[in-house]
CSV table of C-alpha atoms and ligand atoms in Angstrom, one decimal:
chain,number,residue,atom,x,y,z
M,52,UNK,CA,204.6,159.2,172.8
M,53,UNK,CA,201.8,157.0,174.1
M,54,UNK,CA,202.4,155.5,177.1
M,55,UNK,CA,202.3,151.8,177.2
M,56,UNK,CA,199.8,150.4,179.3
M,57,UNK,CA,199.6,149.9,183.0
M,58,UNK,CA,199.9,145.9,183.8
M,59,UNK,CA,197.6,145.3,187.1
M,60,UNK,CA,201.2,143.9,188.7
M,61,UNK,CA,202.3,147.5,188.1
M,62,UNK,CA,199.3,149.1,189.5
M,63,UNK,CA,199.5,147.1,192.6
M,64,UNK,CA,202.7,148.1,193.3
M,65,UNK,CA,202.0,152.0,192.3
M,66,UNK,CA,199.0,151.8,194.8
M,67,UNK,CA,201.2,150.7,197.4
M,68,UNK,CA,204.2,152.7,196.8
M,69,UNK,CA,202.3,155.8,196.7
M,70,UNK,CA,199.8,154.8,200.2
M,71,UNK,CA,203.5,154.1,201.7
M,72,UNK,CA,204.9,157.5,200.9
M,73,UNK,CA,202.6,159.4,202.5
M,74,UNK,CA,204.6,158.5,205.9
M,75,UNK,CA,207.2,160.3,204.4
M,76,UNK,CA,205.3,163.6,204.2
M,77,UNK,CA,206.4,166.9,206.0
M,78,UNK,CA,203.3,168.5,207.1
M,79,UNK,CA,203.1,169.8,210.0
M,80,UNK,CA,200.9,172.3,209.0
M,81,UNK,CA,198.0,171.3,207.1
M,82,UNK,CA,198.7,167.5,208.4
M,83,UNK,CA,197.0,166.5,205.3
M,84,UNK,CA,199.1,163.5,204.4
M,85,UNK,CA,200.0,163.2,200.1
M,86,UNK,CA,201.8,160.3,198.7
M,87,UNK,CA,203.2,159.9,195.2
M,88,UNK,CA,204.8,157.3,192.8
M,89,UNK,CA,205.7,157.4,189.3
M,90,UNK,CA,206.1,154.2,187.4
M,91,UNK,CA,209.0,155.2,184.5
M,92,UNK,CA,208.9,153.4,181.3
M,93,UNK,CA,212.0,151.5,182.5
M,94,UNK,CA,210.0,149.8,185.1
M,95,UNK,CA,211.0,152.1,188.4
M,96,UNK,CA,209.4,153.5,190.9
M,97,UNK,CA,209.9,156.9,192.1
M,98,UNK,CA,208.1,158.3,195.0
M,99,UNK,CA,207.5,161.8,196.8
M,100,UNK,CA,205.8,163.2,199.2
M,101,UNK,CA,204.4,167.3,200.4
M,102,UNK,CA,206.9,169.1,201.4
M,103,UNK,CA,205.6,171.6,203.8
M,104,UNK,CA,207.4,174.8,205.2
M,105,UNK,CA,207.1,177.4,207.9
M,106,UNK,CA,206.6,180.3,205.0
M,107,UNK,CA,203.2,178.4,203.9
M,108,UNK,CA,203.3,178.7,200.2
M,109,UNK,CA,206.8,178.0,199.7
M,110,UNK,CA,205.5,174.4,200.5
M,111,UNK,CA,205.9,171.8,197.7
M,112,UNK,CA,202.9,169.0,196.7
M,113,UNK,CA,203.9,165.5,196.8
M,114,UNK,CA,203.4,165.3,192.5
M,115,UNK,CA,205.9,167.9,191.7
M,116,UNK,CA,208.9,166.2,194.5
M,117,UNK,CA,208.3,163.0,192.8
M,118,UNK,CA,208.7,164.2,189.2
M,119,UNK,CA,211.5,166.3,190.1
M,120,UNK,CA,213.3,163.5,192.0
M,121,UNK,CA,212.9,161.6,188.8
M,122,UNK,CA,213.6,164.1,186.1
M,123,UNK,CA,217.1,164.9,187.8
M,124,UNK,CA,217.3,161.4,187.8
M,125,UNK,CA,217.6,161.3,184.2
M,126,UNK,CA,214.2,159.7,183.3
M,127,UNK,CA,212.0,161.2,180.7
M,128,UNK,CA,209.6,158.5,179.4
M,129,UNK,CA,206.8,157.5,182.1
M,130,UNK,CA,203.9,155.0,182.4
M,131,UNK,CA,201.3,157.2,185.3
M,132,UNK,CA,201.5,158.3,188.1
M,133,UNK,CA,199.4,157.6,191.6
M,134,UNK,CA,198.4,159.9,194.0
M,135,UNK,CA,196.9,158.4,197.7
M,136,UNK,CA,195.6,160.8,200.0
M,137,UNK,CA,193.8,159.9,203.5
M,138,UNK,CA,190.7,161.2,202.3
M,139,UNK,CA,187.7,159.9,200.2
M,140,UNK,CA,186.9,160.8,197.4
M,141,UNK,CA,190.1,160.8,196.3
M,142,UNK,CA,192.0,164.1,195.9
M,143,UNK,CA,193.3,164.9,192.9
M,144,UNK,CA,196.0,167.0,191.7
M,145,UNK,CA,196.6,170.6,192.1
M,146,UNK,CA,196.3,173.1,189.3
M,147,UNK,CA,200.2,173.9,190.1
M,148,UNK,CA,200.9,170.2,189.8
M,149,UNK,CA,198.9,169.9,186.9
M,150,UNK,CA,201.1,172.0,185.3
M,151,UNK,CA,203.9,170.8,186.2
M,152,UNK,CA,203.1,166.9,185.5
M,153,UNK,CA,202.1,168.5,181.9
M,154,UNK,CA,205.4,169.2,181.0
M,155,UNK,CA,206.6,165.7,181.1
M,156,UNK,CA,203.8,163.3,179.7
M,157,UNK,CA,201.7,162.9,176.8
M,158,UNK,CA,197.8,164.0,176.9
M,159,UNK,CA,196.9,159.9,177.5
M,160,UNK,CA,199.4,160.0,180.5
M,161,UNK,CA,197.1,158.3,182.8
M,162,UNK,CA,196.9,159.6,187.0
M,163,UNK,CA,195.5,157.1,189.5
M,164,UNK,CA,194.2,159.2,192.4
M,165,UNK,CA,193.4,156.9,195.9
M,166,UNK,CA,191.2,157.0,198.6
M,167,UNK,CA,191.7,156.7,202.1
M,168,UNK,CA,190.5,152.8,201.8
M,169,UNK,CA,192.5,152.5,198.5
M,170,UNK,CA,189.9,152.6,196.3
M,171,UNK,CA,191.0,154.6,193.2
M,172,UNK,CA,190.0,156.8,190.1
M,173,UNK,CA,191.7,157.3,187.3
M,174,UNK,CA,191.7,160.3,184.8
M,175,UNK,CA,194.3,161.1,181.7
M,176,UNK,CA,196.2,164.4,181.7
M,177,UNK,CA,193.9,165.8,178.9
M,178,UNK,CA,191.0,165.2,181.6
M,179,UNK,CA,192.9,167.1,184.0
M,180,UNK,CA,194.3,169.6,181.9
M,181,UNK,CA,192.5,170.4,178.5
M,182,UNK,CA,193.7,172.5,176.0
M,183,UNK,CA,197.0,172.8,178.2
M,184,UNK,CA,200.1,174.8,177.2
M,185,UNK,CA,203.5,172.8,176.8
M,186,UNK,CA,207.0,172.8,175.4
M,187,UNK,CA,205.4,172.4,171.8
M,188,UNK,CA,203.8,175.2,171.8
M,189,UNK,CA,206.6,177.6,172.6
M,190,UNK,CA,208.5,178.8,169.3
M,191,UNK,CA,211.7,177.4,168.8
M,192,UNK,CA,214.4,179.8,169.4
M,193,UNK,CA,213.3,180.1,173.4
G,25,THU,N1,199.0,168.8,198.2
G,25,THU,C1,199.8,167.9,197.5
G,25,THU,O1,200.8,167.4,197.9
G,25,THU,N2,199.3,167.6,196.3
G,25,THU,C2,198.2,168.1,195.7
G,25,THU,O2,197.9,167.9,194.5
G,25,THU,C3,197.2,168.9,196.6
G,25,THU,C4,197.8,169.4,197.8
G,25,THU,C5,199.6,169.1,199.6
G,25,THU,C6,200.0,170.6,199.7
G,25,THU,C7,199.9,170.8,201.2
G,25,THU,O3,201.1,170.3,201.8
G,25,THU,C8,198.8,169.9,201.6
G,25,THU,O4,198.6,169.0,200.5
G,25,THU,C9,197.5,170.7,201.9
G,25,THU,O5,197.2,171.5,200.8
């Protein structure tokens, strides 16, 4: 399913849901700050944050708490997804995350990635993730 476009109401509120939850990041470590929030197709707003632990790579990224948080939350259809970081140019999605976003949205799934000055750039899954491998693609009895 294609998602339905982004309103610039809804983007202003993405922008500023995901710049916000970067205060909520654990990260003592690497102190670099992530923030996320995913607009459902419902019209909420779920956010996340990096997850950092002691045993570094058991750490989680701010994409994949934010889509878990909403998956277990029972949604399934969503809009995009923003990223902030405090850096410029904007950082953009791990290959892990990548993955992981993959599962959930369609290849036009668009991901707003901000800057530390909230300037943003946006790029669809399929630009992040060509020729990816999902659910589709696994036969059906697994
Ligand atoms: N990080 C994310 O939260 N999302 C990404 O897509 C890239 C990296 C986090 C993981 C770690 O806590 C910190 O940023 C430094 O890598």
């Amino acid at each position: 399913m294609t998602p339905s476009p982004i309103t610039p109401a809804e983007l202003e509120i993405l922008s500023t849901k995901a710049t916000a939850a970067k205060a909520t990041a654990y990260c003592p470590y690497s102190k670099f700050r992530v923030g996320a929030c995913i607009l459902t197709e419902q019209g909420e707003y779920i956010t996340g944050a990096n997850v950092e632990n002691a045993s570094f790579p058991v750490g989680t990224c701010a994409e994949r708490v934010a889509f878990g948080t909403a998956v277990v939350s029972g949604h399934k259809d969503f809009k995009a997804l923003a990223v902030a970081t405090d850096i410029k140019p904007p950082a953009s999605p791990c290959g892990m995350c990548r993955q992981f976003i993959r599962e959930f949205t369609t290849p036009s799934f668009p991901v707003y990635m901000y800057d530390v000055d909230g300037n943003y750039v946006v790029k669809t899954m399929e630009e992040l993730l060509p020729d990816s491998f999902g659910p589709d693609n696994l036969p059906p009895s697994s």
